């Protein structure tokens, strides 16, 4: 059985991010999964609630309540726009985790996220949560061509505030509705990731040292290298779409492959879906998937499972850091744990890379857009 789930509650979103076209492909409110639908889920170790923007849902507290019966830890990914709604939810569930997406300092963030004032709202949300005493809070940045230097300043800000700090590099997938997210100033971006790794290794926290390893994986991804550790999406973790469809991950692209494991609306129990021939066929596809994605949802479970490999890298490079020696990012390891050598290796793929992002199915009304911007 899986240990982690990401519940995509909606594809409605008030942001207008440059690296994500979810907002151009909203879901209909009437067709989105409900809290009752999620009662079918098994017991898990971790649940992520994401979107779109989860806080445009008026029943998010009901979803959280159900998920807390399934998992001891829940983290909501949000833009932080709806400060009042977020603080109100945290009052009801003080052990909730909140991660606010911030793409740079004030001007850069608002430019990339497409909403003036979004940096201020996100920061105000985090300050409010901290003042309330909520522990599991922080923010994350999706690094692209235009904000890798700001990543370093945001890391310093998070550290000074005692907040968690997560990183990602932008990807192409059905989920983001993008096929042109490509980092072209690689040396600049990789150089800033290297500086972040060096700063993380100088910390006294082992958690930060393993985050340094994760960021090494992002450097490897940007270079187009084969995944350092295997992808076990559809085995350790899964994603639920707003319509109840279950996918192994959110990194699938139709130009490579995309196949559902089933739909929670069409089964009597989750076990029926999870152990079905269809789900096993999807897992077989994962085992030979050419994509070299490196996102926390699929990287973290295998880092824990094959701990001795990242631990070996951490030990070696923490010692280098203590001795003042440079961290080597040019000899990135590949760990053979019995996976298909072709998995995570884009160089072996014959996929057609000339695909186009999917076109919007429908657009929201002006009234719906105005409702999403409200914070009540």
Short mmCIF file of C-alpha atoms in Angstrom, two decimals:
data_model
loop_
_atom_site.label_atom_id
_atom_site.label_comp_id
_atom_site.label_asym_id
_atom_site.label_seq_id
_atom_site.Cartn_x
_atom_site.Cartn_y
_atom_site.Cartn_z
CA UNK A 1 0.00 0.00 0.00
CA UNK A 2 1.16 3.59 -0.60
CA UNK A 3 2.39 5.92 2.10
CA UNK A 4 1.88 9.36 0.47
CA UNK A 5 -0.97 11.05 -1.39
CA UNK A 6 -1.38 14.40 -3.10
CA UNK A 7 -4.98 15.49 -3.41
CA UNK A 8 -5.55 18.00 -6.21
CA UNK A 9 -8.68 19.63 -4.87
CA UNK A 10 -9.31 21.97 -7.81
CA UNK A 11 -7.78 23.45 -10.93
CA UNK A 12 -9.39 26.80 -10.21
CA UNK A 13 -6.81 29.42 -9.26
CA UNK A 14 -6.73 33.18 -8.83
CA UNK A 15 -3.03 33.42 -9.72
CA UNK A 16 -1.69 33.86 -13.26
CA UNK A 17 1.70 32.19 -12.99
CA UNK A 18 4.09 32.30 -15.93
CA UNK A 19 5.36 28.73 -15.40
CA UNK A 20 1.95 27.11 -14.95
CA UNK A 21 -1.24 27.24 -17.00
CA UNK A 22 -3.53 25.51 -14.51
CA UNK A 23 -5.47 28.75 -14.21
CA UNK A 24 -6.31 28.58 -17.92
CA UNK A 25 -7.74 25.08 -17.46
CA UNK A 26 -10.08 25.32 -14.45
CA UNK A 27 -12.33 22.55 -13.22
CA UNK A 28 -16.05 22.96 -12.75
CA UNK A 29 -16.91 23.31 -9.08
CA UNK A 30 -19.79 20.85 -9.41
CA UNK A 31 -17.45 18.10 -10.69
CA UNK A 32 -14.74 18.36 -8.01
CA UNK A 33 -14.18 15.63 -5.41
CA UNK A 34 -15.75 16.14 -2.00
CA UNK A 35 -14.60 15.29 1.50
CA UNK A 36 -16.94 12.30 1.50
CA UNK A 37 -15.29 10.98 -1.68
CA UNK A 38 -11.94 10.88 0.15
CA UNK A 39 -13.23 8.57 2.86
CA UNK A 40 -12.25 5.71 0.54
CA UNK A 41 -8.54 6.41 1.02
CA UNK A 42 -6.34 4.02 3.04
CA UNK A 43 -4.26 4.92 6.07
CA UNK A 44 -1.20 6.92 4.99
CA UNK A 45 1.85 8.62 6.47
CA UNK A 46 1.57 11.92 4.60
CA UNK A 47 -1.05 13.85 2.66
CA UNK A 48 -0.50 16.93 0.54
CA UNK A 49 -3.46 19.11 -0.41
CA UNK A 50 -2.83 21.10 -3.54
CA UNK A 51 -4.48 22.65 -6.59
CA UNK A 52 -4.89 25.06 -8.37
CA UNK A 53 -5.53 27.01 -5.22
CA UNK A 54 -7.03 24.84 -2.45
CA UNK A 55 -8.35 27.86 -0.56
CA UNK A 56 -10.85 28.72 -3.29
CA UNK A 57 -12.71 25.65 -1.98
CA UNK A 58 -15.35 26.64 0.57
CA UNK A 59 -15.33 23.13 2.06
CA UNK A 60 -11.56 22.79 2.56
CA UNK A 61 -11.99 22.31 6.32
CA UNK A 62 -14.17 19.26 5.63
CA UNK A 63 -11.50 17.81 3.34
CA UNK A 64 -8.82 18.40 5.99
CA UNK A 65 -10.97 16.77 8.65
CA UNK A 66 -11.37 13.59 6.59
CA UNK A 67 -7.70 13.46 5.63
CA UNK A 68 -6.63 13.74 9.28
CA UNK A 69 -8.44 10.43 9.85
CA UNK A 70 -6.19 8.93 7.15
CA UNK A 71 -2.84 10.59 7.82
CA UNK A 72 -1.11 12.10 10.87
CA UNK A 73 0.51 14.82 8.75
CA UNK A 74 -1.14 17.10 6.21
CA UNK A 75 0.54 19.94 4.32
CA UNK A 76 -1.40 22.37 2.15
CA UNK A 77 0.34 24.00 -0.81
CA UNK A 78 -1.03 27.49 -1.41
CA UNK A 79 -0.26 30.86 -2.93
CA UNK A 80 -0.93 32.42 0.47
CA UNK A 81 -3.34 34.88 -1.15
CA UNK A 82 -6.27 34.06 1.15
CA UNK A 83 -4.68 35.12 4.43
CA UNK A 84 -7.88 35.22 6.49
CA UNK A 85 -9.09 31.83 5.25
CA UNK A 86 -5.70 30.24 5.96
CA UNK A 87 -5.45 31.63 9.48
CA UNK A 88 -9.02 30.56 10.20
CA UNK A 89 -8.27 26.99 9.06
CA UNK A 90 -5.09 26.92 11.16
CA UNK A 91 -7.11 27.93 14.21
CA UNK A 92 -9.30 24.87 13.69
CA UNK A 93 -6.37 22.56 12.83
CA UNK A 94 -3.25 23.93 14.63
CA UNK A 95 -1.14 20.93 13.55
CA UNK A 96 -1.74 21.60 9.85
CA UNK A 97 1.23 22.24 7.60
CA UNK A 98 1.22 25.23 5.23
CA UNK A 99 3.64 25.87 2.37
CA UNK A 100 3.31 29.21 0.60
CA UNK A 101 4.64 29.42 -2.96
CA UNK A 102 6.84 32.50 -3.35
CA UNK A 103 8.82 32.92 -6.57
CA UNK A 104 11.22 35.68 -5.58
CA UNK A 105 11.45 38.95 -3.72
CA UNK A 106 8.49 41.30 -3.96
CA UNK A 107 8.77 42.62 -7.52
CA UNK A 108 9.95 39.35 -9.08
CA UNK A 109 7.34 37.29 -7.28
CA UNK A 110 4.45 39.49 -8.36
CA UNK A 111 5.73 39.48 -11.94
CA UNK A 112 6.06 35.69 -12.12
CA UNK A 113 2.83 34.93 -10.25
CA UNK A 114 0.82 37.46 -12.20
CA UNK A 115 -0.87 39.19 -9.26
CA UNK A 116 0.22 42.49 -7.75
CA UNK A 117 0.54 42.26 -3.99
CA UNK A 118 0.89 38.47 -3.93
CA UNK A 119 4.31 38.61 -2.20
CA UNK A 120 2.91 40.84 0.55
CA UNK A 121 -0.07 38.54 1.07
CA UNK A 122 2.08 35.43 1.17
CA UNK A 123 4.47 36.96 3.70
CA UNK A 124 1.60 38.28 5.82
CA UNK A 125 0.10 34.78 5.86
CA UNK A 126 3.36 33.24 7.06
CA UNK A 127 3.84 35.91 9.73
CA UNK A 128 0.29 35.37 10.94
CA UNK A 129 0.77 31.60 11.15
CA UNK A 130 4.04 32.01 13.02
CA UNK A 131 2.42 34.41 15.49
CA UNK A 132 -0.31 31.81 16.08
CA UNK A 133 2.34 29.23 16.94
CA UNK A 134 1.77 26.96 13.94
CA UNK A 135 4.97 24.92 13.61
CA UNK A 136 4.85 23.23 10.22
CA UNK A 137 5.08 26.30 8.00
CA UNK A 138 7.37 27.60 5.31
CA UNK A 139 7.58 28.59 1.70
CA UNK A 140 8.95 27.23 -1.50
CA UNK A 141 10.18 28.54 -4.81
CA UNK A 142 9.87 27.09 -8.29
CA UNK A 143 13.13 28.05 -9.95
CA UNK A 144 13.05 29.15 -13.58
CA UNK A 145 15.24 31.23 -15.85
CA UNK A 146 14.40 34.45 -14.05
CA UNK A 147 14.53 33.93 -10.31
CA UNK A 148 17.43 31.69 -9.28
CA UNK A 149 19.32 34.55 -7.61
CA UNK A 150 16.22 35.48 -5.62
CA UNK A 151 16.17 31.86 -4.40
CA UNK A 152 19.27 32.60 -2.31
CA UNK A 153 17.71 35.67 -0.73
CA UNK A 154 14.52 33.76 0.04
CA UNK A 155 16.59 31.03 1.68
CA UNK A 156 18.18 33.66 3.93
CA UNK A 157 14.74 35.10 4.72
CA UNK A 158 13.34 31.67 5.60
CA UNK A 159 16.32 30.90 7.82
CA UNK A 160 16.06 34.22 9.65
CA UNK A 161 12.34 33.60 10.27
CA UNK A 162 12.81 29.97 11.32
CA UNK A 163 10.68 28.70 8.42
CA UNK A 164 10.97 25.66 6.17
CA UNK A 165 12.34 26.36 2.69
CA UNK A 166 11.64 24.10 -0.28
CA UNK A 167 12.87 24.27 -3.86
CA UNK A 168 11.76 22.95 -7.23
CA UNK A 169 12.68 23.55 -10.84
CA UNK A 170 9.87 24.16 -13.27
CA UNK A 171 8.68 21.12 -15.23
CA UNK A 172 6.47 20.28 -18.17
CA UNK A 173 3.49 18.00 -17.61
CA UNK A 174 -0.24 17.51 -18.09
CA UNK A 175 -0.68 18.96 -14.60
CA UNK A 176 1.02 22.28 -15.35
CA UNK A 177 -0.41 22.38 -18.90
CA UNK A 178 3.04 23.39 -20.13
CA UNK A 179 5.49 21.97 -22.65
CA UNK A 180 7.89 24.92 -22.98
CA UNK A 181 9.31 25.21 -19.45
CA UNK A 182 12.98 25.04 -20.38
CA UNK A 183 15.90 26.55 -18.45
CA UNK A 184 18.18 28.17 -21.01
CA UNK A 185 20.60 30.04 -18.69
CA UNK A 186 21.74 26.77 -17.16
CA UNK A 187 25.13 27.86 -15.86
CA UNK A 188 23.66 30.79 -13.94
CA UNK A 189 20.86 28.69 -12.44
CA UNK A 190 23.16 25.77 -11.62
CA UNK A 191 25.66 28.16 -10.05
CA UNK A 192 22.98 29.52 -7.73
CA UNK A 193 21.86 25.99 -6.81
CA UNK A 194 25.48 25.19 -5.99
CA UNK A 195 25.64 28.17 -3.66
CA UNK A 196 22.43 27.03 -2.00
CA UNK A 197 23.89 23.53 -1.51
CA UNK A 198 26.98 25.03 0.10
CA UNK A 199 24.85 27.13 2.48
CA UNK A 200 22.68 24.14 3.41
CA UNK A 201 25.72 22.00 4.17
CA UNK A 202 27.08 24.70 6.49
CA UNK A 203 23.99 24.40 8.70
CA UNK A 204 23.90 22.23 11.81
CA UNK A 205 20.72 20.44 10.76
CA UNK A 206 20.90 16.98 9.10
CA UNK A 207 17.58 17.84 7.44
CA UNK A 208 19.32 20.69 5.62
CA UNK A 209 22.16 18.39 4.53
CA UNK A 210 19.68 16.02 2.88
CA UNK A 211 18.01 19.01 1.25
CA UNK A 212 21.41 19.75 -0.23
CA UNK A 213 21.30 16.27 -1.80
CA UNK A 214 17.81 16.98 -3.13
CA UNK A 215 19.06 20.19 -4.72
CA UNK A 216 21.90 18.23 -6.32
CA UNK A 217 19.12 16.24 -7.98
CA UNK A 218 17.67 19.48 -9.34
CA UNK A 219 21.05 20.36 -10.86
CA UNK A 220 21.10 16.91 -12.43
CA UNK A 221 17.56 17.41 -13.76
CA UNK A 222 18.45 20.79 -15.29
CA UNK A 223 21.42 19.22 -17.04
CA UNK A 224 19.20 16.47 -18.43
CA UNK A 225 20.95 13.71 -16.51
CA UNK A 226 19.48 10.35 -15.56
CA UNK A 227 17.64 10.31 -12.22
CA UNK A 228 20.03 9.55 -9.36
CA UNK A 229 17.49 7.28 -7.65
CA UNK A 230 14.57 5.40 -9.19
CA UNK A 231 11.05 6.73 -9.47
CA UNK A 232 8.51 4.61 -7.61
CA UNK A 233 5.45 6.73 -8.35
CA UNK A 234 2.31 4.64 -8.21
CA UNK A 235 3.88 2.43 -5.54
CA UNK A 236 4.95 4.75 -2.72
CA UNK A 237 2.71 7.67 -3.67
CA UNK A 238 -0.16 8.74 -5.91
CA UNK A 239 -2.12 11.80 -7.03
CA UNK A 240 -5.88 12.24 -7.10
CA UNK A 241 -7.27 14.63 -9.70
CA UNK A 242 -10.28 16.85 -8.95
CA UNK A 243 -12.51 14.41 -10.88
CA UNK A 244 -11.35 11.43 -8.81
CA UNK A 245 -8.90 10.04 -11.35
CA UNK A 246 -5.78 8.48 -9.78
CA UNK A 247 -2.37 8.98 -11.41
CA UNK A 248 1.03 7.82 -10.18
CA UNK A 249 2.42 11.37 -10.32
CA UNK A 250 1.79 14.83 -11.72
CA UNK A 251 4.78 14.76 -14.09
CA UNK A 252 3.21 12.71 -16.88
CA UNK A 253 3.19 14.01 -20.44
CA UNK A 254 1.16 12.55 -23.28
CA UNK A 255 4.14 12.90 -25.62
CA UNK A 256 5.85 10.23 -23.49
CA UNK A 257 2.92 8.47 -21.84
CA UNK A 258 -0.02 9.19 -19.60
CA UNK A 259 -2.33 6.58 -18.12
CA UNK A 260 -4.70 6.53 -15.17
CA UNK A 261 -4.64 3.86 -12.45
CA UNK A 262 -8.42 4.15 -12.07
CA UNK A 263 -11.05 6.44 -10.56
CA UNK A 264 -12.13 6.43 -6.91
CA UNK A 265 -15.74 6.97 -8.04
CA UNK A 266 -15.75 3.63 -9.88
CA UNK A 267 -14.58 1.25 -7.14
CA UNK A 268 -15.98 -0.06 -3.88
CA UNK A 269 -12.65 0.13 -2.05
CA UNK A 270 -9.27 1.71 -2.60
CA UNK A 271 -7.65 -1.74 -2.56
CA UNK A 272 -9.77 -2.69 -5.56
CA UNK A 273 -8.22 0.20 -7.51
CA UNK A 274 -4.67 -0.13 -6.14
CA UNK A 275 -4.29 -3.83 -6.90
CA UNK A 276 -6.14 -3.83 -10.21
CA UNK A 277 -4.52 -4.99 -13.48
CA UNK A 278 -4.82 -1.40 -14.72
CA UNK A 279 -2.84 -0.05 -11.75
CA UNK A 280 -0.16 -2.70 -12.24
CA UNK A 281 0.10 -1.77 -15.92
CA UNK A 282 0.71 1.84 -14.90
CA UNK A 283 3.41 0.76 -12.44
CA UNK A 284 5.08 -1.15 -15.26
CA UNK A 285 5.07 2.04 -17.32
CA UNK A 286 6.64 3.92 -14.41
CA UNK A 287 9.46 1.36 -14.23
CA UNK A 288 10.51 2.27 -17.78
CA UNK A 289 9.39 5.93 -17.79
CA UNK A 290 11.97 8.04 -19.65
CA UNK A 291 11.25 11.31 -17.84
CA UNK A 292 13.98 12.47 -15.45
CA UNK A 293 11.65 14.47 -13.18
CA UNK A 294 13.01 15.37 -9.77
CA UNK A 295 10.16 16.66 -7.65
CA UNK A 296 9.83 16.29 -3.91
CA UNK A 297 6.70 14.13 -4.18
CA UNK A 298 8.57 11.33 -5.95
CA UNK A 299 12.13 12.04 -4.80
CA UNK A 300 11.53 12.16 -1.03
CA UNK A 301 10.04 8.63 -0.72
CA UNK A 302 12.98 6.98 -2.52
CA UNK A 303 15.53 9.09 -0.64
CA UNK A 304 14.07 7.60 2.55
CA UNK A 305 13.80 4.09 1.15
CA UNK A 306 17.37 3.98 -0.17
CA UNK A 307 18.73 6.15 2.62
CA UNK A 308 22.29 4.80 2.59
CA UNK A 309 22.94 6.36 -0.84
CA UNK A 310 22.03 9.99 -0.04
CA UNK A 311 23.53 9.48 3.44
CA UNK A 312 26.86 8.53 1.85
CA UNK A 313 26.85 11.66 -0.31
CA UNK A 314 25.83 13.81 2.68
CA UNK A 315 28.61 12.40 4.89
CA UNK A 316 31.27 12.97 2.24
CA UNK A 317 30.21 16.48 1.36
CA UNK A 318 29.45 17.64 4.89
CA UNK A 319 33.06 16.76 5.70
CA UNK A 320 34.21 18.76 2.69
CA UNK A 321 32.14 21.69 3.89
CA UNK A 322 33.66 21.52 7.39
CA UNK A 323 37.16 21.43 5.89
CA UNK A 324 36.38 24.36 3.61
CA UNK A 325 36.75 22.31 0.44
CA UNK A 326 34.56 22.95 -2.64
CA UNK A 327 31.50 20.76 -3.26
CA UNK A 328 31.74 18.81 -6.50
CA UNK A 329 28.60 19.00 -8.64
CA UNK A 330 30.15 17.72 -11.85
CA UNK A 331 30.33 14.05 -10.91
CA UNK A 332 26.69 13.41 -10.03
CA UNK A 333 26.16 9.81 -8.91
CA UNK A 334 23.65 7.31 -10.29
CA UNK A 335 22.65 4.66 -7.77
CA UNK A 336 21.87 1.21 -9.15
CA UNK A 337 19.25 -0.36 -6.86
CA UNK A 338 17.94 -2.75 -9.49
CA UNK A 339 15.85 -0.30 -11.51
CA UNK A 340 15.54 -0.36 -15.29
CA UNK A 341 18.61 1.58 -16.55
CA UNK A 342 16.37 3.34 -19.09
CA UNK A 343 14.12 4.79 -16.40
CA UNK A 344 14.58 8.50 -15.91
CA UNK A 345 16.92 8.76 -18.89
CA UNK A 346 15.50 11.14 -21.49
CA UNK A 347 18.38 10.39 -23.83
CA UNK A 348 16.90 6.94 -24.51
CA UNK A 349 13.44 8.25 -25.33
CA UNK A 350 12.14 8.46 -28.86
CA UNK A 351 9.19 10.62 -27.86
CA UNK A 352 7.88 13.37 -30.05
CA UNK A 353 8.94 16.56 -28.27
CA UNK A 354 6.94 18.85 -30.49
CA UNK A 355 3.69 18.53 -28.56
CA UNK A 356 1.48 21.44 -27.62
CA UNK A 357 -0.04 22.30 -24.30
CA UNK A 358 -3.67 21.29 -23.95
CA UNK A 359 -6.28 23.90 -24.76
CA UNK A 360 -8.69 25.17 -22.10
CA UNK A 361 -11.96 23.25 -21.87
CA UNK A 362 -13.92 26.23 -20.57
CA UNK A 363 -13.34 29.53 -18.81
CA UNK A 364 -14.65 30.85 -15.52
CA UNK A 365 -17.19 33.65 -15.40
CA UNK A 366 -16.31 37.13 -14.12
CA UNK A 367 -18.37 36.37 -11.00
CA UNK A 368 -16.40 33.18 -10.34
CA UNK A 369 -13.10 35.01 -10.82
CA UNK A 370 -14.17 37.72 -8.39
CA UNK A 371 -15.20 35.05 -5.88
CA UNK A 372 -11.77 33.41 -6.06
CA UNK A 373 -10.05 36.71 -5.22
CA UNK A 374 -12.12 37.25 -2.08
CA UNK A 375 -10.59 36.38 1.28
CA UNK A 376 -13.54 35.78 3.56
#
